[in-house]
Short mmCIF file of C-alpha atoms and ligand atoms in Angstrom, two decimals:
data_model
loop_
_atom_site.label_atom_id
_atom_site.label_comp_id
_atom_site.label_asym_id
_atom_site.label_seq_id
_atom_site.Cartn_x
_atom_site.Cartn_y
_atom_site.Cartn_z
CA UNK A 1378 31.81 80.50 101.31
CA UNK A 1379 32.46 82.46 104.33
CA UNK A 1380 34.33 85.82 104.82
CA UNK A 1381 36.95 85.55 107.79
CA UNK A 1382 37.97 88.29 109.82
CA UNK A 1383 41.27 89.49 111.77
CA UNK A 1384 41.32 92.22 113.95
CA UNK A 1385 42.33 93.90 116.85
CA UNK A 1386 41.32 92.43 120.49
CA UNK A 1387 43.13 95.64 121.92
CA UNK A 1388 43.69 99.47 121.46
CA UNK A 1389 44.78 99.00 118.23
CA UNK A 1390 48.54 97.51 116.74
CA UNK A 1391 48.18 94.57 117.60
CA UNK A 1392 50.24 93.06 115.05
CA UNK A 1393 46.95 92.72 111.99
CA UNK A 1394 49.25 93.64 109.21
CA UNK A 1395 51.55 90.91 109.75
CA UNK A 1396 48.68 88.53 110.64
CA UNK A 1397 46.95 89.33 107.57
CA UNK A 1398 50.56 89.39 105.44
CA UNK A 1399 50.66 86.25 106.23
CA UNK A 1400 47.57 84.49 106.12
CA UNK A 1401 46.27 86.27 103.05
CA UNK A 1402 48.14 83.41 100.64
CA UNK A 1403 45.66 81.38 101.45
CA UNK A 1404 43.14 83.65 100.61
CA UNK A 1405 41.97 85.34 96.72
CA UNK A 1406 41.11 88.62 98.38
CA UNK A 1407 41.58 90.93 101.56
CA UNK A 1408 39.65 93.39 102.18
CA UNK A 1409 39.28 96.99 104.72
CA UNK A 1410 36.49 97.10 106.15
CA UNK A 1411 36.43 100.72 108.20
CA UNK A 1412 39.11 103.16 109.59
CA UNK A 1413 41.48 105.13 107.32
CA UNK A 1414 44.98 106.77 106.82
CA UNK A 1415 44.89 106.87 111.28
CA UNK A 1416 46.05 102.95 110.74
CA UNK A 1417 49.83 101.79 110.34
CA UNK A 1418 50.05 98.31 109.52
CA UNK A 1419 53.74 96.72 109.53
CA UNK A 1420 54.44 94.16 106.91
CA UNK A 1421 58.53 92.60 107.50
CA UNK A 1422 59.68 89.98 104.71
CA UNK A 1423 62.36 89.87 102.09
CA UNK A 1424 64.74 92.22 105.01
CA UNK A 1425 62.04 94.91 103.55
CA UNK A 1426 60.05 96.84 105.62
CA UNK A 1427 56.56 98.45 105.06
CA UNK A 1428 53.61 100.68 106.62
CA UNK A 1429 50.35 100.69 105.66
CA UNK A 1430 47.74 103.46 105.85
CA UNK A 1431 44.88 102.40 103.69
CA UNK A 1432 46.11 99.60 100.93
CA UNK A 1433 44.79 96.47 102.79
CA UNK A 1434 47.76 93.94 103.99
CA UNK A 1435 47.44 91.64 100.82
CA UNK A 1436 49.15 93.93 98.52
CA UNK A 1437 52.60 92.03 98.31
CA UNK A 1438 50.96 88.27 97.69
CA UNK A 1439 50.71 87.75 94.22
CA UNK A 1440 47.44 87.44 92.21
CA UNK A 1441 45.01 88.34 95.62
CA UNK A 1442 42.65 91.12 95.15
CA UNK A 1443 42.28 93.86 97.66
CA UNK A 1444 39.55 95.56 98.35
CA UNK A 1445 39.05 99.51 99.51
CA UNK A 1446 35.76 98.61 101.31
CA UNK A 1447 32.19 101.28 101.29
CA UNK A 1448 33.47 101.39 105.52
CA UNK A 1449 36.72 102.84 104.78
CA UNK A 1450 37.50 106.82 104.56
CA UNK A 1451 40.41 107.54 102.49
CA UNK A 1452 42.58 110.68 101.70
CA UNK A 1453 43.45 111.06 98.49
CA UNK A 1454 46.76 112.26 99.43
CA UNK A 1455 47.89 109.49 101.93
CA UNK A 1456 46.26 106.65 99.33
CA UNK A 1457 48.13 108.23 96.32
CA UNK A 1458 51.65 108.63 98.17
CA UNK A 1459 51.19 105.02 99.77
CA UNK A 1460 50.64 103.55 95.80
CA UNK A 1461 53.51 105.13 94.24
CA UNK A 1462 55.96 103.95 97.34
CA UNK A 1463 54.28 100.37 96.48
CA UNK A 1464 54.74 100.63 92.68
CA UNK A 1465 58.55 102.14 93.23
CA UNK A 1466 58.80 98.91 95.06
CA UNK A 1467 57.81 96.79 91.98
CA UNK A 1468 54.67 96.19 94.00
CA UNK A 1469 51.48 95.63 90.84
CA UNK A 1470 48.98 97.51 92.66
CA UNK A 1471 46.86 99.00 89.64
CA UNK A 1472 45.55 95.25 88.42
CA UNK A 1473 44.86 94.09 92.45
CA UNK A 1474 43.71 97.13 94.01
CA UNK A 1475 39.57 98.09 94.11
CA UNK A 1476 38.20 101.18 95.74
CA UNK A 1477 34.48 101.13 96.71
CA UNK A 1478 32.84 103.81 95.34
CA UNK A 1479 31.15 104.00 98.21
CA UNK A 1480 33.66 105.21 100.76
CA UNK A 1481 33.70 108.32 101.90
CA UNK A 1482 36.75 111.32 100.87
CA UNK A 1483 38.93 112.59 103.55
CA UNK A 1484 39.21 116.68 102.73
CA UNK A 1485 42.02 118.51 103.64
CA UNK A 1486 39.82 120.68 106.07
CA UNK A 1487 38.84 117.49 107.51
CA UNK A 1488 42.02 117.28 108.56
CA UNK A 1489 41.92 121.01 109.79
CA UNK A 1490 39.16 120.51 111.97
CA UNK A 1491 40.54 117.47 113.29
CA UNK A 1492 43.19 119.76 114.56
CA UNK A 1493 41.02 122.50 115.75
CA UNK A 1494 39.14 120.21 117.47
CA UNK A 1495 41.61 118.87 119.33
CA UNK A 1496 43.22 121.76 120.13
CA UNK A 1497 39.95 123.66 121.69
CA UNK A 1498 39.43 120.00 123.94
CA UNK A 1499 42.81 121.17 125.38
CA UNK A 1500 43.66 118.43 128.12
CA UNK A 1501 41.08 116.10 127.50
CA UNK A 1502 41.86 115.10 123.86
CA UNK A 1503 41.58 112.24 122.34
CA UNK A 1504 44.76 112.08 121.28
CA UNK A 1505 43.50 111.83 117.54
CA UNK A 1506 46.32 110.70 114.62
CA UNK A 1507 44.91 114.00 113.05
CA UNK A 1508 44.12 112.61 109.77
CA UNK A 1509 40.71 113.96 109.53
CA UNK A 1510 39.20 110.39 110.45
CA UNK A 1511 36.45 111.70 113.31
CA UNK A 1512 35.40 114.78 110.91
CA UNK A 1513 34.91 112.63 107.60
CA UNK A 1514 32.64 110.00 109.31
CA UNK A 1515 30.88 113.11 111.24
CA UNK A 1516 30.23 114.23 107.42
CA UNK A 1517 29.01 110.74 106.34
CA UNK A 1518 26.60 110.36 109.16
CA UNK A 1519 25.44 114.21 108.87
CA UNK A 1520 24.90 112.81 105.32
CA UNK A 1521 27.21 115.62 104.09
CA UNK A 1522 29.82 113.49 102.64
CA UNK A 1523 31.68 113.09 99.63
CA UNK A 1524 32.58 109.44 98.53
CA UNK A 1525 34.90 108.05 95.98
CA UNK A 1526 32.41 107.82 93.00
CA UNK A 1527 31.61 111.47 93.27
CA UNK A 1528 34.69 111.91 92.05
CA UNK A 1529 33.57 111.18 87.90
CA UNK A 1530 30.78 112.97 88.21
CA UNK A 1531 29.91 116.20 86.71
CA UNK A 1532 28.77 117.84 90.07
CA UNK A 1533 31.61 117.03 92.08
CA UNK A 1534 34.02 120.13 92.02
CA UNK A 1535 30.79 122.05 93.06
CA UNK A 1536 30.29 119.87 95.93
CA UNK A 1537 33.25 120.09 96.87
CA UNK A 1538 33.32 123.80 97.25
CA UNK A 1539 30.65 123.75 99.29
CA UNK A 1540 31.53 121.03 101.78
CA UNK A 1541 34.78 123.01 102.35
CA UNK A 1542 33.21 126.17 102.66
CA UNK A 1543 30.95 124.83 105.28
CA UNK A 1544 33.88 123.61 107.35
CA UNK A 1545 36.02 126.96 106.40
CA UNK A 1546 32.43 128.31 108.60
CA UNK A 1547 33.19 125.63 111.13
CA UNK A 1548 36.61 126.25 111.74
CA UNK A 1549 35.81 129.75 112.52
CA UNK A 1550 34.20 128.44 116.01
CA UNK A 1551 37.67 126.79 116.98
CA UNK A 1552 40.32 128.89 118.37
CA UNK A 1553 42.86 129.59 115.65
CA UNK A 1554 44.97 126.95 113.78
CA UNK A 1555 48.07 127.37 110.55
CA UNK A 1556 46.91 125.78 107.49
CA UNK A 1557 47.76 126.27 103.84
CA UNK A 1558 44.70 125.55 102.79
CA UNK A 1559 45.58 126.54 98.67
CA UNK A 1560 48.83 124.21 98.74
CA UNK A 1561 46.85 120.82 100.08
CA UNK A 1562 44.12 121.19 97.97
CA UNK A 1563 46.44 121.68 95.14
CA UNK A 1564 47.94 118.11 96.33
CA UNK A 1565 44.56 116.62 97.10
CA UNK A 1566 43.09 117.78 93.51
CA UNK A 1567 46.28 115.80 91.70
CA UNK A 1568 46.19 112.67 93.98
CA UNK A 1569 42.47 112.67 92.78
CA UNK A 1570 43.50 111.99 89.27
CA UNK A 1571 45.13 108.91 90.71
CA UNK A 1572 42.29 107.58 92.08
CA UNK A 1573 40.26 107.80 89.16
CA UNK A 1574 43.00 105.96 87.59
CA UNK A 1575 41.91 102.99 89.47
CA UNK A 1576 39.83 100.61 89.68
CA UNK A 1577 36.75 101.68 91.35
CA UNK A 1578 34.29 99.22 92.03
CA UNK A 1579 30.73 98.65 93.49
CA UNK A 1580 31.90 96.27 96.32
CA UNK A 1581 29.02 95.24 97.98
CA UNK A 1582 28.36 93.60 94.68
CA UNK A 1583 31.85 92.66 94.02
CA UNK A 1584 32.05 90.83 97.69
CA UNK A 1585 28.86 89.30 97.16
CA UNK A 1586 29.69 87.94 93.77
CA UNK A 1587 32.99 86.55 94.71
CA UNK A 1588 31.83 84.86 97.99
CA UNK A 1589 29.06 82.75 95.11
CA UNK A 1590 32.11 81.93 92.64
CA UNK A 1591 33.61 80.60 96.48
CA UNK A 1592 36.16 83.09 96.49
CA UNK A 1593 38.22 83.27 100.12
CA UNK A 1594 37.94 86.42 101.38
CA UNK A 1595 39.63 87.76 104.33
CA UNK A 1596 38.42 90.96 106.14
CA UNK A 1597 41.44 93.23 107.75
CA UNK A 1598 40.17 95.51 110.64
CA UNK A 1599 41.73 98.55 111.78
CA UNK A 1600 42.39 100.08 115.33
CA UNK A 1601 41.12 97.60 117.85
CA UNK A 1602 37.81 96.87 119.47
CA UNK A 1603 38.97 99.08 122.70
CA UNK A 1604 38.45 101.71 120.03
CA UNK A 1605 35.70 101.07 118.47
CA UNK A 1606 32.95 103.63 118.45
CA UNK A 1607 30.10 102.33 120.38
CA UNK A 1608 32.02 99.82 122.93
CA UNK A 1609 35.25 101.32 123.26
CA UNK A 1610 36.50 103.92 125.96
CA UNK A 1611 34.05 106.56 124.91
CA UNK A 1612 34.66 109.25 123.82
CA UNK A 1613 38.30 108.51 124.06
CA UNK A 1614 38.04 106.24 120.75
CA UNK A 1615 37.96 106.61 116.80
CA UNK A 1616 34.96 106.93 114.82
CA UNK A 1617 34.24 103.63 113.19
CA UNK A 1618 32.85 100.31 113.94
CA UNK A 1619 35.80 98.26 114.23
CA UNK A 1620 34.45 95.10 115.66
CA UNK A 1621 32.70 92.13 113.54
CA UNK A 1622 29.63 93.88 113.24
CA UNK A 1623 31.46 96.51 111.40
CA UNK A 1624 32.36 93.72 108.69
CA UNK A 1625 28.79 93.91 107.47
CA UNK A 1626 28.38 97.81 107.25
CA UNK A 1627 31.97 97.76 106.13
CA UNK A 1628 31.68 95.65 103.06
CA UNK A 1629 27.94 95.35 102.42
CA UNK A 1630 27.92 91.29 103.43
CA UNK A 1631 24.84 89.57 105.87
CA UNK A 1632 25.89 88.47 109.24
CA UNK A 1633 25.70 85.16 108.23
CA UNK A 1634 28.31 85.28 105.88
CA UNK A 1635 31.09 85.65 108.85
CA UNK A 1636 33.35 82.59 108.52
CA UNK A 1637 36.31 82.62 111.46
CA UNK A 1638 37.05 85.55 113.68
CA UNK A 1639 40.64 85.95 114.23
CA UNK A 1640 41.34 88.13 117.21
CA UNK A 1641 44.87 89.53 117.37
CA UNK A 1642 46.45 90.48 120.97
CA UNK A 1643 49.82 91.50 122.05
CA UNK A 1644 51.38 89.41 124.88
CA UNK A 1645 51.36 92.43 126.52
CA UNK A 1646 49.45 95.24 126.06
CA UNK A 1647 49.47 99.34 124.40
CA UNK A 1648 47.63 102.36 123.89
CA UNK A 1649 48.31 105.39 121.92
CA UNK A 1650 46.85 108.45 122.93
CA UNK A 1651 44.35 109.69 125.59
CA UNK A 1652 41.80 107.34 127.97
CA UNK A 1653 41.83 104.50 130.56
CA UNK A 1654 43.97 101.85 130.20
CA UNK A 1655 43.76 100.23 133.33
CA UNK A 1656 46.70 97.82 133.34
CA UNK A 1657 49.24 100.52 132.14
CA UNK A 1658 52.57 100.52 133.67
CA UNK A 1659 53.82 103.77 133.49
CA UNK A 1660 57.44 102.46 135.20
CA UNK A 1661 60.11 101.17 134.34
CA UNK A 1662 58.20 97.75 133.57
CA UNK A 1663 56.42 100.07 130.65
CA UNK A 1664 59.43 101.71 129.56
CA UNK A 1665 61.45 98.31 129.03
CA UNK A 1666 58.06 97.07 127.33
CA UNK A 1667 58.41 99.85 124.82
CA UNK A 1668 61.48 99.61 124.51
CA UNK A 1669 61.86 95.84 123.44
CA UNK A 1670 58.57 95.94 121.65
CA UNK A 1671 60.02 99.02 119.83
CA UNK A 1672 56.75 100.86 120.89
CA UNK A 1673 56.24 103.71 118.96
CA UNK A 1674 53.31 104.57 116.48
CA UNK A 1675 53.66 103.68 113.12
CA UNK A 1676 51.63 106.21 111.94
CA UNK A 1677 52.75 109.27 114.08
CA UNK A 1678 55.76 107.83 115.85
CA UNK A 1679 54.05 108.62 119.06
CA UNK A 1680 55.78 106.28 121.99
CA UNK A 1681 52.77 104.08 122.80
CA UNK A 1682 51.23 103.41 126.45
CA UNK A 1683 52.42 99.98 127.45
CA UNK A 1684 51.37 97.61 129.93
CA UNK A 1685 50.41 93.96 131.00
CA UNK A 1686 47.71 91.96 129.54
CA UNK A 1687 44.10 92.46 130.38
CA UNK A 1688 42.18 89.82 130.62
CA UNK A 1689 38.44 91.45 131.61
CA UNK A 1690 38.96 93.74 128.67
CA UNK A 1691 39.59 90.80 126.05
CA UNK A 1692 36.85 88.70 127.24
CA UNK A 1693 34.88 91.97 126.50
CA UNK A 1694 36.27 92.07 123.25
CA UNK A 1695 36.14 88.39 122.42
CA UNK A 1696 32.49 88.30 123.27
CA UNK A 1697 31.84 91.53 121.21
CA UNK A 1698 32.92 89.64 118.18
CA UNK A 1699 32.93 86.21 118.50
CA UNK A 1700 36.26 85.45 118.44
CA UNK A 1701 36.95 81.75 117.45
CA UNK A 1702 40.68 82.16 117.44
CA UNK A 1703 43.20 83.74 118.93
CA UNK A 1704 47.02 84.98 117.29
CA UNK A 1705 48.69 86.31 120.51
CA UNK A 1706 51.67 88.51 118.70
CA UNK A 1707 54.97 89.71 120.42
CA UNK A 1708 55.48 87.42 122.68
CA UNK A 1709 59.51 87.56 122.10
CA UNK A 1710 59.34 91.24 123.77
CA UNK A 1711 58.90 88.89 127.00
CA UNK A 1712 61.57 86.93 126.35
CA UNK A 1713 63.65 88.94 129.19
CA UNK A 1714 61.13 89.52 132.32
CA UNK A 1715 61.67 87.05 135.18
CA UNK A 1716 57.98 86.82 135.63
CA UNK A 1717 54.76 88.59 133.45
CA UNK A 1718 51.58 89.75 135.15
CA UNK A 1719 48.10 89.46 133.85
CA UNK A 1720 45.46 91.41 135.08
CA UNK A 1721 42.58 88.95 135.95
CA UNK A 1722 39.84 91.17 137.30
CA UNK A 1723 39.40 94.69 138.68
CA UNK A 1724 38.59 96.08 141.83
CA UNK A 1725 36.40 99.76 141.99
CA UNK A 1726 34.85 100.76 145.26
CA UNK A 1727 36.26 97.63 147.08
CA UNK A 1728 34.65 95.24 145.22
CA UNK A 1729 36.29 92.94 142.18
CA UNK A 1730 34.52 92.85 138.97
CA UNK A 1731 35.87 91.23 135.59
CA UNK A 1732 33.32 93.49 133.72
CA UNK A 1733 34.11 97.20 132.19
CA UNK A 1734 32.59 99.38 133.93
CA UNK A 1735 30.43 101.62 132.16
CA UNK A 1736 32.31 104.67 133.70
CA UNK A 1737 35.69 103.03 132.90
CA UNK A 1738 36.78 106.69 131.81
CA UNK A 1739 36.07 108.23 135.52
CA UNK A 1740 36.55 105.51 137.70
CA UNK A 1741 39.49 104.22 139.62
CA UNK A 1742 39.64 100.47 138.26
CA UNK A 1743 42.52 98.76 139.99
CA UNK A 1744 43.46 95.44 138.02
CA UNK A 1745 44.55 92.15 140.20
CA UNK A 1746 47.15 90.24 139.08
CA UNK A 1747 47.96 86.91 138.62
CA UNK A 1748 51.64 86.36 138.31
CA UNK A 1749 53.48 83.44 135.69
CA UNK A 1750 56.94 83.01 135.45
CA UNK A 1751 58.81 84.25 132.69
CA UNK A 1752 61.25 81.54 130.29
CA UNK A 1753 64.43 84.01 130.45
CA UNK A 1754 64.96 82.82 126.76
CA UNK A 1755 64.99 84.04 123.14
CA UNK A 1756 62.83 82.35 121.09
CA UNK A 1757 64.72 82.87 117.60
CA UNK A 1758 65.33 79.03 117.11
CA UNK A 1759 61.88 77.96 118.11
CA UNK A 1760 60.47 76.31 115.03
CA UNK A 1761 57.32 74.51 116.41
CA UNK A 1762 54.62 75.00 119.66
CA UNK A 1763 56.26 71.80 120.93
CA UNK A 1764 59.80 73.25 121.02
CA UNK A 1765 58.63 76.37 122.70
CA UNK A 1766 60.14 76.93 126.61
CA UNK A 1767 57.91 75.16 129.17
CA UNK A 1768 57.06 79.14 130.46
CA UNK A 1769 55.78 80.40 127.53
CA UNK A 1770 54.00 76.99 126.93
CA UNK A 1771 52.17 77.49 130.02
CA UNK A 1772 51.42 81.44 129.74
CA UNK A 1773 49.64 80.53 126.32
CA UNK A 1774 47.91 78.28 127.76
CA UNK A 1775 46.81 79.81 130.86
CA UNK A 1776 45.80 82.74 128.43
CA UNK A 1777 43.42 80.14 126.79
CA UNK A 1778 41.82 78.71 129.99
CA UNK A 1779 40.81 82.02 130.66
CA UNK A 1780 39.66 83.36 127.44
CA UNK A 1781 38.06 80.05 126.02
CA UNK A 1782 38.85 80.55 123.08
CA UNK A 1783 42.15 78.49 121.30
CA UNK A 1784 45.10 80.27 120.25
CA UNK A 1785 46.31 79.17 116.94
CA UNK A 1786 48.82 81.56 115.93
CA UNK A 1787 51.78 82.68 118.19
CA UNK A 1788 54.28 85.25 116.53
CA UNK A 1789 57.38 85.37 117.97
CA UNK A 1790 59.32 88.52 115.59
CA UNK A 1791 58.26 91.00 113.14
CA UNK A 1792 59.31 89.34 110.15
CA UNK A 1793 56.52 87.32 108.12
CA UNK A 1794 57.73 84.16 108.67
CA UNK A 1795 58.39 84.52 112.69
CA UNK A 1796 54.61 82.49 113.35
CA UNK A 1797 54.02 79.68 115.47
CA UNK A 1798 51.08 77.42 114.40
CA UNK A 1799 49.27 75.84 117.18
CA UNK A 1800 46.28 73.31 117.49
CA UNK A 1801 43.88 71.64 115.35
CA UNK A 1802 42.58 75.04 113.64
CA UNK A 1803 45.63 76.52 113.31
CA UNK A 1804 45.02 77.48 109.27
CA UNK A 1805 47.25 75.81 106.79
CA UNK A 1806 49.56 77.64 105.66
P1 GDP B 2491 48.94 96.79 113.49
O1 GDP B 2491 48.50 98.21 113.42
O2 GDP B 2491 48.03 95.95 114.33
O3 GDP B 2491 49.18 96.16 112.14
O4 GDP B 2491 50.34 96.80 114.25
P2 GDP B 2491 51.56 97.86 114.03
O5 GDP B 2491 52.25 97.56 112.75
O6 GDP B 2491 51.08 99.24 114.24
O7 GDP B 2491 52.46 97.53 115.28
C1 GDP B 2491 52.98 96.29 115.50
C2 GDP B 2491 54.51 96.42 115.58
O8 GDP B 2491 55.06 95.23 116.12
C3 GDP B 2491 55.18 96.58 114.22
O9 GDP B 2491 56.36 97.31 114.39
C4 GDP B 2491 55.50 95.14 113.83
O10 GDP B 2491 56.58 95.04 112.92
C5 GDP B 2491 55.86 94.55 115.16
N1 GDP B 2491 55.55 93.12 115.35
C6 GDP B 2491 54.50 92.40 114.88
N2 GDP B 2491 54.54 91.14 115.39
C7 GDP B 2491 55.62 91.09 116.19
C8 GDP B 2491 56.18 90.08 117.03
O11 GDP B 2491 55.68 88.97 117.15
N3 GDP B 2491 57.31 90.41 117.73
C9 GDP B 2491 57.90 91.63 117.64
N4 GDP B 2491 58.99 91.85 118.38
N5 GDP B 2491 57.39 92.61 116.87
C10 GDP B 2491 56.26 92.34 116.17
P1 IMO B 2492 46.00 100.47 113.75
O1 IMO B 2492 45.09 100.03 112.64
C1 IMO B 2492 46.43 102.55 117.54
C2 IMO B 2492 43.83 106.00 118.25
C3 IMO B 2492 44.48 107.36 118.31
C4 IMO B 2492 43.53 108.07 119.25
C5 IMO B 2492 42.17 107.49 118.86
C6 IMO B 2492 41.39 108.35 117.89
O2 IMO B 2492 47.38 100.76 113.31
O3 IMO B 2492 45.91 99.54 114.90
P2 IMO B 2492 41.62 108.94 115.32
O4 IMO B 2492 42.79 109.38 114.51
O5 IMO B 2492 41.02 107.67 114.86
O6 IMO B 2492 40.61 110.03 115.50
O7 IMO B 2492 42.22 108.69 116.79
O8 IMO B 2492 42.44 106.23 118.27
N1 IMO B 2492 44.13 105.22 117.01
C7 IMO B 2492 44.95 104.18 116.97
N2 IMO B 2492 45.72 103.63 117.92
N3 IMO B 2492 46.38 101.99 116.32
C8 IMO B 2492 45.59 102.51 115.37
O9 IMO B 2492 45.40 101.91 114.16
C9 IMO B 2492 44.85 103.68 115.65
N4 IMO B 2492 44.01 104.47 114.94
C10 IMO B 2492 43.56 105.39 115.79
O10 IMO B 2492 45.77 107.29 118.82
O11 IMO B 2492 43.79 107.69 120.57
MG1 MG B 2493 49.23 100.13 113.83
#
């Protein structure tokens, strides 16, 4: 068997969680591959409404395993508050939740010098979620690091006094932040407790084992490629490898072993905090975006950057992970505009390109446009592709010519069960 993957084509909430929500009944396990507590996944069904930080997007489907993968850095704090809102929901998380022992611990001074850090860039921040995501992975690849198994072990009080002395040292460099250090530690030392009440589990070997038995397995990114560490918007990105390739690091499986890559884009397009974003429409066309898309983070409640679609920047991303299908989300928030743009290449010192350019932070990129008309329609009674307005039929589609790639999922609401299948390889469902 293969492992198929779903993530983000853009700068991150795309729509994954509900993608993932509901696709993962036809799968036996989900899994997180990378990222942390800085992801908000929204899952709608039932009337019920939830956000997830770390607990991959499976959670709610009955008998599925999910997976905490080696890739992933988790806060005790965040992970332990998001069980006990799932178990107070009658959610059975203990039985279908693993956490690799492998992943690396978010400290509460990770999360202080987060903070600092941002604070001493001033201007130029990243506009970081400030959950001590950029700091923790610093510590893994410093080789610093604590990781979930530590957490049995005899040593691991002891190393964990002197990983948070050394960033107590660090934090003396940065101009001066508030933190009660005593109180969150006090927090993070119970919420540890609750993670050594679960199932911990080596998951390289677990993935491994389950793809032989011919397990499905469905891999949930985080963030979105535009964010990813090595190809996004440098520096203005987070601190993982969120594209395919991350997959492999991210669970411990071979290249090989990549089944179907979902890409998820918004009809549109956002961004939440600092860098380029070169079809952003900071007007009144953004501000009715946000507005209709109810564009605002779910992790910090930031309003989120909105704009039209890019098309250079998700051929970028398609090709980065060989993308083999598309699930272009939101597409109701459209539903009003008399006509939608999408940016089809840019132009930087007078000349058009429809590649990034590697100085996409510095330069002026101007997109051009191509212009379709809008369908002036709500979309709550469309049932089928076949039923959808001519318009929208024919924005999909000219999304498709460009991209090459098919789009087999169009979501048309929040709610679980607002998804249009389209095509052949639409999956079944
Ligand atoms: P993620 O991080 O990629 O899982 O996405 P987020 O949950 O951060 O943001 C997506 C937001 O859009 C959430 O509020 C979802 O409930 C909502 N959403 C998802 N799909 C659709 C859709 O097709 N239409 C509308 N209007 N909202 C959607
Ligand atoms: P999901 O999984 C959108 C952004 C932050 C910031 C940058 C670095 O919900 O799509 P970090 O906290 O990682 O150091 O922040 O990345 N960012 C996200 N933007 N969706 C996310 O996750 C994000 N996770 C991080 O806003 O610009
Ligand atoms: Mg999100």
């Amino acid at each position: 068997m293969a492992i198929d993957v779903i993530l983000g084509l853009q700068w991150g909430d795309e729509g994954k969680g509900k993608i993932v929500d509901y696709l993962a009944e036809g799968y036996d396990i989900v899994a997180r591959f990378q990222g942390g507590p800085n992801a908000g996944h929204t899952l709608k069904f039932d009337e019920k409404k939830f956000v997830l930080h770390t607990v991959p997007s499976g959670i709610f489907r009955p008998g599925l395993i999910n997976l905490i993968g080696n890739g992933v850095v988790a806060d005790p704090i965040t992970l332990a508050a998001e069980i006990k809102k799932l178990e107070e929901a009658g959610v059975d998380v203990r039985s279908r939740l693993l956490l690799a022992r492998k992943a690396h611990l978010i400290l509460p001074t990770h999360r202080y010098l987060d903070a600092a850090s941002e604070r001493a860039k001033g201007k130029s921040k990243i506009g970081s979620t400030l959950k001590g995501i950029g700091p923790t992975y610093m510590d893994k690849t410093g080789r610093n690091g604590l990781r979930v198994g530590d957490i049995t072990s005899s040593y691991f009080e002891e190393r964990y006094r002197s990983l948070k002395e050394k960033h107590l040292s660090l934090l003396a460099i940065y101009p001066e932040i508030d933190f009660g250090l005593a109180e969150e530690e006090e927090k993070w030392m119970q919420s540890l407790d609750i993670l050594r009440s679960l199932q911990l589990a080596d998951g390289e070997y677990f993935i491994n084992q389950a793809l032989k038995e011919g397990k499905r397995i469905l891999a949930e990114g985080a963030q979105g490629s535009m964010l990813d560490i090595d190809f996004g918007t440098y520096p203005f990105v987070t601190s993982s490898n969120t594209i395919t390739a991350g997959v492999c690091t991210g669970l411990g499986v071979a290249p090989g072993k990549i089944g179907e890559v979902i890409g998820v884009s918004k009809a549109y397009c956002t961004r939440v905090g600092s860098g380029p974003f070169p079809t952003e429409q900071d007007n009144e066309v953004g501000e009715r975006l946000r507005q209709e898309g109810g564009e605002f983070g779910a992790t910090t409640g930031r309003p989120r950057r909105c704009g039209w679609i890019d098309l250079p920047q998700l051929k970028y991303t398609i090709m980065l992970n060989g993308v083999t299908q598309l699930a272009i989300t939101k597409i109701d928030v459209l539903n009003g505009f008399d006509t939608i743009q999408a940016a089809t290449a840019y132009e930087t010192d007078g000349r058009l390109t429809e590649e990034l350019p590697y100085d996409i932070c510095d330069l002026d990129v101007r997109p051009a446009y191509e212009t379709h008309r809008g369908w002036k329609q709500s979309l709550d009674g469309v049932s089928g592709y076949a039923s959808m307005p001519a318009a929208a039929r024919e924005y999909l589609e000219a999304l498709e010519a460009h991209l090459q790639v098919p789009v087999t999922m169009v979501s048309t609401g929040p709610e679980r069960n607002k998804l249009i299948l389209k095509g052949a390889k639409a999956p079944a469902v």
